[in-house]
Amino acid sequence: MLKIENLHAEIDGKPILKGLTLTVNAGEVHAIMGPNGAGKSTLGYVLGGRDAYEVTEGSVTFDGDDLLEMEPHERAAAGLFLGFQYPVEIPGISNVQFLREALNAQRKARGEAPLSGGDFLKLARSQADALGMDQEMLKRPVNVGFSGGEKKRNEMVQMGIIDPRLAILDETDSGLDIDALRIVGDGINRILRKPDKAVILITHYQRLLEYVQPDFVHVLADGRITRTGGPDLAVELEREGYGAVAA
Amino acid sequence: MNALTLPSRRAEAWRWADLDALEAARAAPRAGSANASAHFLPIEGPRLVFVDGVFDASASTPGVVVIETIDAATDHPLGNATSGTGWSLTLAREQAVTGIQIVHVGTGGESHVPGRIVLAADAVASIVETFVGAGWANRLTRIELGEGARLMRSVRIVQAGGFVSLREEAEIGKAASLVSVFLGAGGMGSRIDGTLRVTGDGGYAELGGALLTRGEQRQECAVTVRHEALHGSSNQTWRAVAADLSAASLAARVDVARGAQKTDGVQSLRGLLLDRTATVNLKPELEIFADDVKCAHGATVGELDKRAMFYLQSRGIPEARAKALMTRAFVADAIDRIGEDAVREAFAADAEAWLDAAL
């Protein structure tokens, strides 16, 4: 599904990714762990298409298409979802308006008919219920005044509504208490644990991986993947620290 | 009207004014006609049409609104040109008339129309004025609100070209309320010029809106709210959005007279540059001669938040649409203050149409 080969990327002339290679197949969950500054969030932004990041070398294909040639909204329409570490607050645009615009823009790009207002509301309410988010929060401006946990839960509601094929979730576990972590973990499994979908979980800690069992765990250090293993690698990292394992 | 003397840009109050556009609109020959009925909103109430400043009785159902001669009686350099036949609304105590619509159609040249609104104690009115077409439309509106009277005034300036100059003069009595919202979302130049006096205790004055400019267009407002009584409050919420080589200018002033204690005045002037070649001028001013007042003003000019733009795009919204959504959200503060749903939706649709064309 996703094939990253020898990816180099920089921001403001500073190299961050230095030859990252990764293949993600349908049905797989990949966890990417690593110390601060290793390039985990940069990987998410580069795959999402944020313009401040410049790819200097390497390639990324998504279902055989050149992902790096696509605009950010085209990547979303192709089925890629980027869950943000720090979701942005947008005053003046309600969650409902934003999500309906987003979903129908993606449907239009894929040649599908737009969802009616009624059908969209049903979908939005069911996803909010499934993730334990108050229905009233759908009417509020995007992320404005939300706590850290509410923002992350809102990201998961968005993911449930948009129903992507590949989700890159950047530290979705940060800011969540134990109950919220379980709800979000269950949400990821419900939405994305399917034979035709895949997940890249970017995380510092092993705790989310107790709820979302990864097929592969990768250690990202100094802009490249230095080690790959199964779920046990996350436990080892938690116990030994990045210094000992990633070196 | 050749004797009309236009103000000089050397005067501080007129330094951003696009008087060249005004002169050009004034000189444009009249041509064609417009279907005014297409510009009425789907609300019940009196309807009036002025074509090139002349009342069109056949297209109007004025109801309580009277067509009569009005003496402008103002020293405003543009407003004083409007003496003559205009429209007048006078409501008796506790009388209520809402949904009054006035459509001004211009086909070219200049037109001058005075308007007068007098509401007695506890009377209620709402008026929507729409400017379409071309030419120079010059209007004066004088407003007197008696004790407890309430007026909601919404003005859509959506002329395709030309120039619209509006002079607003209001006197707001005890516990009376005036809420005025303007939207400049056409291809014309504009000048909104207002002096609102809060003369009764507990009076409320609100005057604000949004100016959207593109191309080489210039729009501006210059408004003063003067508090002369106790416990008065006022709000001036203005948003300016400028694209291309255009300029949008906002000068808003609050004067608090000696003795006007417990005044609460708020000014929020914010500008958004869609291109770095565009200009937004903001000039908030306060002059306070009382010592127990609360007056706040804020003025900021910025660009669209790139992080928010990427957030919207990452969810599948194309760049132009993301810009339009964020810009619409930016002006929402100013135009969402309109009370009537149909009017508010019309203003939002005008803003959307402008954004679709500009982005």
XYZ file of C-alpha atoms in Angstrom:
606
model
C 0.000 0.000 0.000
C 2.693 2.507 1.080
C 6.285 2.220 -0.032
C 8.887 4.679 1.273
C 12.369 4.332 -0.180
C 15.487 6.179 0.932
C 13.491 9.264 1.955
C 15.497 12.391 2.722
C 13.709 15.559 3.849
C 14.693 18.865 5.360
C 13.125 21.957 6.834
C 14.747 25.384 6.492
C 17.802 23.663 5.045
C 18.195 21.387 8.066
C 18.153 17.664 7.175
C 15.713 15.671 9.332
C 14.989 12.453 7.455
C 18.180 10.812 6.215
C 17.347 7.751 4.185
C 14.153 6.329 5.672
C 12.811 3.154 4.075
C 9.523 1.526 5.079
C 6.887 -0.658 3.435
C 3.350 -0.852 4.812
C 0.941 -3.434 3.424
C -2.841 -3.534 3.743
C -4.023 -5.050 6.989
C -0.874 -4.068 8.916
C -0.303 -1.839 11.936
C 3.170 -0.312 12.181
C 4.362 1.507 15.280
C 7.185 4.008 14.901
C 8.930 4.881 18.124
C 11.964 6.964 18.808
C 13.489 9.751 20.849
C 12.563 13.417 20.493
C 14.001 15.024 17.391
C 14.446 11.740 15.546
C 12.088 12.816 12.738
C 8.837 11.062 13.693
C 6.552 14.077 13.223
C 8.522 15.147 10.153
C 7.695 11.788 8.587
C 3.994 12.437 9.209
C 4.147 15.945 7.763
C 6.130 14.850 4.707
C 3.624 12.082 3.991
C 0.750 14.549 4.546
C 2.324 17.091 2.176
C 3.065 20.072 4.417
C 4.851 22.594 2.225
C 7.482 23.696 4.735
C 9.177 20.312 4.372
C 11.310 19.694 1.313
C 11.990 16.196 0.056
C 15.537 16.137 -1.293
C 15.881 12.475 -2.165
C 13.945 9.231 -2.275
C 10.417 8.227 -3.224
C 7.042 7.481 -1.690
C 4.328 5.570 -3.519
C 0.778 5.040 -2.305
C -0.984 2.212 -4.139
C 1.640 2.611 -6.847
C 1.041 6.361 -7.324
C 3.718 8.945 -6.548
C 2.485 10.411 -3.265
C 4.985 13.266 -3.309
C 3.489 14.613 -6.547
C 0.043 15.001 -4.963
C -1.365 18.092 -3.227
C -2.333 17.547 0.436
C -6.062 17.387 -0.389
C -5.380 14.878 -3.158
C -3.517 12.651 -0.695
C -6.543 12.784 1.598
C -8.889 11.891 -1.257
C -6.604 8.991 -2.144
C -7.243 7.620 1.365
C -4.457 9.010 3.543
C -5.313 10.494 6.943
C -2.866 12.401 9.105
C -3.725 12.530 12.788
C -2.022 15.607 14.270
C 0.028 15.721 17.445
C -1.229 19.253 18.013
C -4.591 19.655 16.263
C -5.106 23.257 15.153
C -7.846 25.475 16.564
C -9.934 27.142 13.846
C -12.360 29.784 15.151
C -15.461 30.457 13.078
C -15.703 27.031 11.432
C -17.834 24.430 13.189
C -16.764 20.813 13.401
C -19.878 19.778 11.491
C -19.305 22.274 8.678
C -15.618 21.382 8.432
C -16.176 17.631 8.385
C -18.997 17.779 5.866
C -16.881 19.996 3.589
C -13.950 17.604 3.964
C -15.918 14.428 3.374
C -17.815 15.784 0.383
C -14.635 17.266 -1.130
C -13.050 13.823 -0.915
C -16.146 12.140 -2.342
C -16.208 14.629 -5.197
C -12.524 13.979 -5.947
C -13.298 10.254 -6.096
C -16.298 10.801 -8.381
C -18.826 9.950 -5.663
C -22.053 11.833 -4.918
C -22.002 14.217 -1.932
C -23.601 13.059 1.299
C -26.832 14.890 2.165
C -26.987 16.993 5.316
C -29.196 14.411 7.044
C -27.035 11.435 6.139
C -23.906 13.295 7.178
C -25.372 14.212 10.577
C -26.328 10.578 11.211
C -22.789 9.495 10.382
C -21.204 12.235 12.502
C -23.415 11.462 15.486
C -22.753 7.743 15.315
C -18.978 8.297 15.206
C -19.124 10.803 18.064
C -21.135 8.298 20.114
C -18.711 5.497 19.331
C -15.810 7.601 20.608
C -17.644 8.981 23.618
C -17.633 12.564 22.365
C -20.477 14.869 23.405
C -22.742 15.601 20.405
C -22.641 19.296 21.280
C -18.930 19.346 20.484
C -19.760 18.681 16.837
C -21.365 22.131 16.707
C -18.428 23.926 18.297
C -15.650 25.601 16.296
C -12.927 23.152 15.283
C -10.859 22.309 18.390
C -11.472 25.759 19.931
C -11.476 25.498 23.719
C -11.037 21.709 23.590
C -8.763 20.067 26.150
C -5.795 18.088 24.842
C -7.734 14.844 25.247
C -10.829 16.248 23.542
C -8.727 17.359 20.585
C -7.321 13.864 20.158
C -10.756 12.333 20.478
C -11.984 14.797 17.866
C -9.207 13.620 15.555
C -10.494 10.068 15.949
C -14.078 11.175 15.245
C -12.812 12.853 12.076
C -11.010 9.651 11.128
C -14.163 7.633 11.715
C -16.224 9.925 9.496
C -13.660 10.183 6.715
C -12.872 6.452 6.900
C -9.385 6.510 5.335
C -7.429 3.502 4.086
C -4.131 4.541 5.629
C -3.868 6.554 8.840
C -0.670 8.114 10.119
C -1.350 8.968 13.734
C 1.224 11.297 15.276
C 1.339 10.805 19.051
C -2.394 10.314 19.278
C -1.879 9.044 22.829
C -0.418 12.277 24.191
C -2.775 14.187 26.441
C -5.094 11.214 26.995
C -6.032 9.816 30.375
C -6.336 6.040 30.793
C -10.061 5.887 29.971
C -9.652 8.087 26.904
C -6.653 6.026 25.821
C -8.777 2.890 25.873
C -11.590 4.558 23.935
C -9.193 5.917 21.314
C -7.399 2.561 21.083
C -10.736 0.783 20.564
C -11.625 3.408 17.951
C -8.423 2.821 15.999
C -9.057 -0.931 16.035
C -12.706 -0.514 15.015
C -12.011 1.914 12.168
C -8.724 0.655 10.824
C -8.162 -2.972 11.848
C -9.458 -4.254 8.512
C -7.828 -6.286 5.753
C -7.868 -3.367 3.303
C -6.600 -0.689 5.713
C -3.353 0.109 7.455
C -2.017 2.263 10.298
C 1.258 3.944 11.128
C 1.225 4.770 14.838
C 3.856 7.309 15.818
C 4.321 7.190 19.559
C 6.802 7.709 22.372
C 5.314 5.185 24.708
C 4.258 1.584 24.757
C 0.946 2.241 26.529
C -1.154 2.831 23.357
C 0.271 -0.368 21.932
C -1.419 -2.270 24.758
C -4.714 -1.367 23.100
C -3.646 -1.372 19.463
C -1.436 -4.390 18.906
C 1.154 -3.550 16.242
C 2.371 -6.059 13.687
C 5.706 -4.258 13.431
C 7.572 -1.876 15.711
C 10.247 0.360 14.202
C 12.808 2.483 15.969
C 13.383 5.809 14.248
C 16.641 7.512 15.236
C 18.517 10.328 13.518
C 16.239 10.327 10.477
C 16.254 6.638 9.609
C 14.854 3.372 10.877
C 17.551 1.677 12.878
C 15.709 -1.378 14.075
C 12.513 -3.279 13.313
C 10.832 -5.962 15.351
C 7.524 -7.264 16.654
C 5.447 -6.027 19.629
C 8.143 -7.216 22.025
C 10.458 -4.496 20.750
C 8.140 -1.839 22.215
C 8.317 -3.547 25.593
C 12.101 -3.692 25.325
C 12.239 0.017 24.455
C 10.047 0.885 27.420
C 12.314 -1.145 29.704
C 15.738 -0.279 28.313
C 15.203 3.193 26.839
C 16.023 4.436 23.357
C 19.688 4.986 24.110
C 20.433 1.310 24.565
C 18.090 -0.083 21.887
C 18.343 2.436 19.068
C 22.085 2.807 18.981
C -24.661 68.655 -9.410
C -21.550 69.986 -11.045
C -21.281 72.501 -8.211
C -20.569 69.682 -5.793
C -17.263 70.209 -4.046
C -15.587 66.998 -3.091
C -13.490 66.802 0.051
C -9.736 66.976 -0.209
C -7.542 63.995 0.576
C -5.323 66.400 2.452
C -7.895 66.292 5.232
C -7.001 63.506 7.655
C -10.502 62.025 7.586
C -10.354 61.623 3.803
C -6.761 60.617 3.236
C -7.627 57.011 2.304
C -10.714 57.952 0.277
C -10.813 56.837 -3.348
C -12.177 60.073 -4.741
C -10.909 59.249 -8.231
C -13.194 56.216 -8.324
C -16.028 58.411 -7.077
C -15.413 60.943 -9.861
C -15.196 58.192 -12.469
C -18.457 56.617 -11.282
C -20.139 60.017 -11.287
C -19.055 60.648 -14.861
C -20.132 57.226 -16.161
C -23.087 57.496 -18.564
C -26.328 55.838 -17.592
C -26.975 52.662 -19.495
C -29.299 49.706 -19.236
C -31.568 48.780 -16.394
C -31.584 46.223 -13.643
C -34.281 43.975 -12.253
C -34.626 45.202 -8.699
C -37.048 42.462 -7.642
C -34.267 39.901 -7.960
C -32.480 41.605 -5.071
C -35.259 41.468 -2.497
C -34.781 38.924 0.252
C -37.565 36.436 1.048
C -38.917 38.320 4.059
C -42.263 39.987 4.592
C -42.402 43.761 4.820
C -42.494 47.024 2.876
C -40.402 47.074 -0.304
C -38.986 50.129 -2.007
C -36.982 50.519 -5.192
C -34.880 53.532 -6.145
C -33.455 53.549 -9.666
C -30.629 56.056 -10.059
C -31.944 57.758 -6.949
C -35.520 58.085 -8.206
C -38.297 56.268 -6.376
C -39.915 53.622 -8.604
C -43.512 53.466 -7.336
C -44.498 50.746 -9.790
C -41.905 48.347 -8.350
C -42.512 49.295 -4.706
C -44.922 48.523 -1.877
C -43.731 51.117 0.640
C -46.315 50.523 3.371
C -45.477 52.801 6.285
C -42.431 54.239 4.547
C -43.164 57.672 3.094
C -41.579 59.330 0.064
C -41.129 63.018 0.795
C -38.786 65.970 0.583
C -36.056 65.885 3.184
C -33.596 68.633 4.020
C -30.201 67.027 4.523
C -29.216 69.676 7.093
C -25.727 68.313 7.570
C -22.281 69.774 7.210
C -20.927 66.529 5.834
C -19.336 67.255 2.441
C -21.112 64.408 0.656
C -24.203 64.063 2.806
C -25.131 67.709 2.244
C -25.674 66.985 -1.463
C -28.656 64.751 -0.770
C -31.407 67.292 -0.004
C -34.522 66.526 -1.990
C -36.884 63.614 -2.410
C -36.084 60.708 -0.165
C -37.671 58.145 2.103
C -38.853 58.530 5.636
C -39.923 56.082 8.329
C -41.679 57.419 11.386
C -43.017 55.011 13.981
C -45.212 55.928 16.905
C -44.726 54.681 20.446
C -44.486 50.869 20.644
C -45.163 50.520 16.925
C -43.172 47.745 15.244
C -42.376 47.306 11.554
C -39.781 44.793 10.505
C -38.511 43.499 7.192
C -38.387 46.870 5.410
C -36.296 46.447 2.268
C -34.895 49.192 0.079
C -33.085 48.284 -3.134
C -30.986 51.002 -4.770
C -30.313 50.263 -8.432
C -27.726 52.324 -10.259
C -27.256 52.383 -14.019
C -24.555 55.085 -14.061
C -24.049 58.741 -13.249
C -24.702 60.107 -9.791
C -27.686 59.784 -7.492
C -28.357 61.404 -4.145
C -31.076 60.216 -1.762
C -31.706 61.255 1.841
C -33.361 58.919 4.318
C -34.847 59.600 7.731
C -35.781 57.166 10.477
C -37.571 58.413 13.569
C -38.681 55.873 16.144
C -40.706 56.986 19.134
C -40.382 55.358 22.540
C -40.236 51.561 22.468
C -40.822 51.388 18.721
C -39.050 48.613 16.801
C -37.901 48.469 13.185
C -35.577 46.534 10.954
C -34.374 47.748 7.573
C -32.287 46.079 4.889
C -30.771 48.241 2.161
C -29.158 46.751 -0.925
C -27.001 48.602 -3.450
C -26.638 47.035 -6.903
C -25.630 48.165 -10.385
C -23.180 50.957 -11.162
C -22.649 54.724 -10.874
C -22.161 56.840 -7.773
C -24.828 56.233 -5.150
C -24.646 58.910 -2.455
C -26.918 58.461 0.548
C -27.556 60.198 3.852
C -29.492 58.452 6.604
C -30.514 60.356 9.717
C -31.740 58.314 12.631
C -33.457 59.397 15.845
C -34.288 56.763 18.416
C -36.563 57.624 21.326
C -36.461 56.013 24.750
C -36.245 52.234 24.471
C -36.557 52.231 20.664
C -34.721 49.531 18.764
C -33.476 49.633 15.182
C -31.667 46.876 13.280
C -30.128 48.168 10.079
C -28.352 45.948 7.542
C -26.693 47.358 4.422
C -25.435 45.211 1.527
C -23.178 47.045 -0.876
C -22.836 44.715 -3.836
C -22.648 47.060 -6.822
C -20.733 45.523 -9.713
C -18.843 48.802 -10.165
C -18.988 52.521 -9.468
C -18.973 53.983 -5.988
C -21.214 53.999 -2.940
C -20.909 56.689 -0.273
C -23.027 56.437 2.836
C -23.329 59.042 5.540
C -24.991 57.851 8.757
C -26.040 60.296 11.466
C -27.786 58.914 14.490
C -29.013 60.135 17.842
C -29.678 57.340 20.294
C -31.930 58.103 23.225
C -32.329 56.635 26.684
C -32.038 52.814 26.684
C -32.444 52.826 22.905
C -30.509 50.467 20.675
C -29.099 50.860 17.178
C -27.395 47.904 15.527
C -25.983 48.587 12.042
C -24.138 46.030 9.945
C -22.552 46.829 6.583
C -21.091 44.480 4.014
C -19.050 45.753 1.065
C -18.767 42.734 -1.231
C -19.086 44.057 -4.756
C -16.729 45.526 -7.318
C -17.357 49.164 -6.362
C -15.395 51.601 -4.273
C -17.060 52.690 -1.073
C -16.953 55.145 1.773
C -19.047 54.542 4.892
C -19.038 57.592 7.048
C -20.859 57.726 10.344
C -21.414 59.783 13.447
C -23.489 58.121 16.129
C -24.337 60.027 19.287
C -25.532 58.211 22.373
C -27.512 61.004 24.023
C -29.688 59.080 26.467
C -28.628 57.114 29.543
C -28.113 53.419 28.845
C -28.174 53.831 25.068
C -26.483 51.285 22.845
C -24.782 51.942 19.502
C -23.347 49.307 17.269
C -21.854 49.919 13.872
C -19.673 47.441 12.070
C -19.361 45.030 9.220
C -16.954 43.733 6.656
C -15.203 45.284 3.663
C -13.940 42.830 1.044
C -11.677 44.230 -1.663
C -9.826 42.788 -4.646
C -8.272 43.929 -7.890
C -7.457 47.618 -7.468
C -10.596 48.311 -5.496
C -10.629 50.569 -2.424
C -13.218 50.611 0.302
C -13.172 52.413 3.606
C -15.168 53.438 6.595
C -14.717 56.332 8.982
C -16.988 56.137 11.981
C -17.284 57.978 15.265
C -19.420 56.932 18.197
C -19.829 59.737 20.698
C -21.050 58.963 24.204
C -22.787 61.896 25.869
C -24.793 60.159 28.598
C -24.406 57.762 31.515
C -24.140 53.980 31.212
C -23.914 54.041 27.434
C -22.327 51.216 25.534
C -21.115 50.749 21.997
C -19.524 48.153 19.787
C -17.638 48.633 16.547
C -16.661 45.270 15.077
C -15.105 45.643 11.644
C -13.322 43.149 9.437
C -11.338 44.040 6.317
C -10.189 41.491 3.749
C -7.934 42.668 0.931
C -6.615 40.741 -2.068
C -4.486 41.616 -5.100
C -3.595 45.343 -5.185
C -6.677 46.496 -3.327
C -6.971 48.510 -0.126
C -9.466 48.351 2.715
C -9.323 51.055 5.369
C -11.048 51.287 8.721
C -11.002 54.322 10.978
C -13.180 53.947 14.043
C -13.335 56.383 16.897
C -14.979 56.509 20.303
C -15.452 59.842 22.040
C -16.568 59.858 25.658
C -17.802 63.274 26.716
C -17.258 64.766 30.166
C -19.859 63.284 32.462
C -20.611 60.220 30.342
C -19.592 57.955 33.226
C -19.893 54.169 33.124
C -19.523 54.147 29.365
C -18.497 50.774 27.946
C -17.055 51.061 24.445
C -15.533 48.261 22.390
C -13.714 48.487 19.090
C -12.423 45.484 17.217
C -10.713 46.259 13.925
C -9.089 43.324 12.192
C -7.594 43.030 8.745
C -6.715 40.015 6.651
C -4.313 40.251 3.740
C -4.958 37.564 1.152
C -1.944 38.821 -0.821
C 1.086 40.766 0.372
C 0.499 43.275 -2.415
C -2.795 44.329 -0.819
C -3.230 46.984 1.860
C -5.260 47.165 5.041
C -5.264 50.432 6.994
C -6.631 50.398 10.530
C -6.992 53.413 12.772
C -8.705 52.908 16.117
C -9.069 56.075 18.195
C -10.283 56.836 21.686
C -10.843 60.225 23.267
C -12.107 60.059 26.815
C -13.087 62.946 29.082
C -14.721 60.884 31.843
C -12.864 58.981 34.553
C -15.087 55.959 35.191
C -15.376 54.250 31.826
C -14.338 51.034 30.133
C -13.156 51.388 26.563
C -11.273 48.655 24.748
C -9.840 48.672 21.287
C -7.929 46.147 19.284
C -6.418 46.391 15.831
C -4.597 43.572 14.056
C -3.613 42.808 10.494
C -2.488 39.356 9.470
C -2.540 36.576 6.936
C -4.308 33.239 6.914
C -2.842 30.814 9.443
C -0.707 28.379 7.442
C -1.058 25.641 10.034
C -4.826 25.855 9.875
C -4.693 25.910 6.069
C -2.691 22.679 6.074
C -5.059 21.134 8.611
C -8.045 21.784 6.326
C -6.168 20.578 3.243
C -5.009 17.436 5.018
C -8.662 16.502 5.462
C -9.336 16.778 1.723
C -10.364 20.416 1.277
C -8.647 22.029 -1.757
C -6.526 25.132 -1.088
C -8.931 27.682 -2.618
C -11.866 26.299 -0.659
C -9.803 26.184 2.527
C -8.915 29.852 2.030
C -12.577 30.684 1.445
C -13.681 28.834 4.587
C -11.099 30.556 6.741
C -11.803 33.971 5.280
C -15.534 33.471 5.757
C -14.833 32.531 9.356
C -12.770 35.704 9.703
C -15.623 37.992 8.632
C -18.272 35.969 10.483
C -17.812 37.939 13.730
C -18.918 41.092 11.971
C -21.884 39.911 9.934
C -23.266 37.248 12.240
C -24.572 40.034 14.466
C -27.582 40.406 12.157
C -30.662 39.187 13.985
C -32.901 38.026 11.128
C -31.928 34.610 9.752
C -32.790 35.340 6.104
C -30.828 38.596 6.135
C -27.846 37.063 7.863
C -27.855 34.187 5.364
C -28.001 36.652 2.455
C -24.976 38.498 3.821
C -23.130 35.208 4.252
C -24.021 34.237 0.673
C -22.734 37.597 -0.609
C -19.462 37.034 1.237
C -19.232 33.472 -0.108
C -19.850 34.672 -3.660
C -17.121 37.277 -3.271
C -14.716 34.693 -1.900
C -15.493 32.203 -4.656
C -14.673 34.872 -7.217
C -11.593 36.195 -5.433
C -9.867 32.944 -4.438
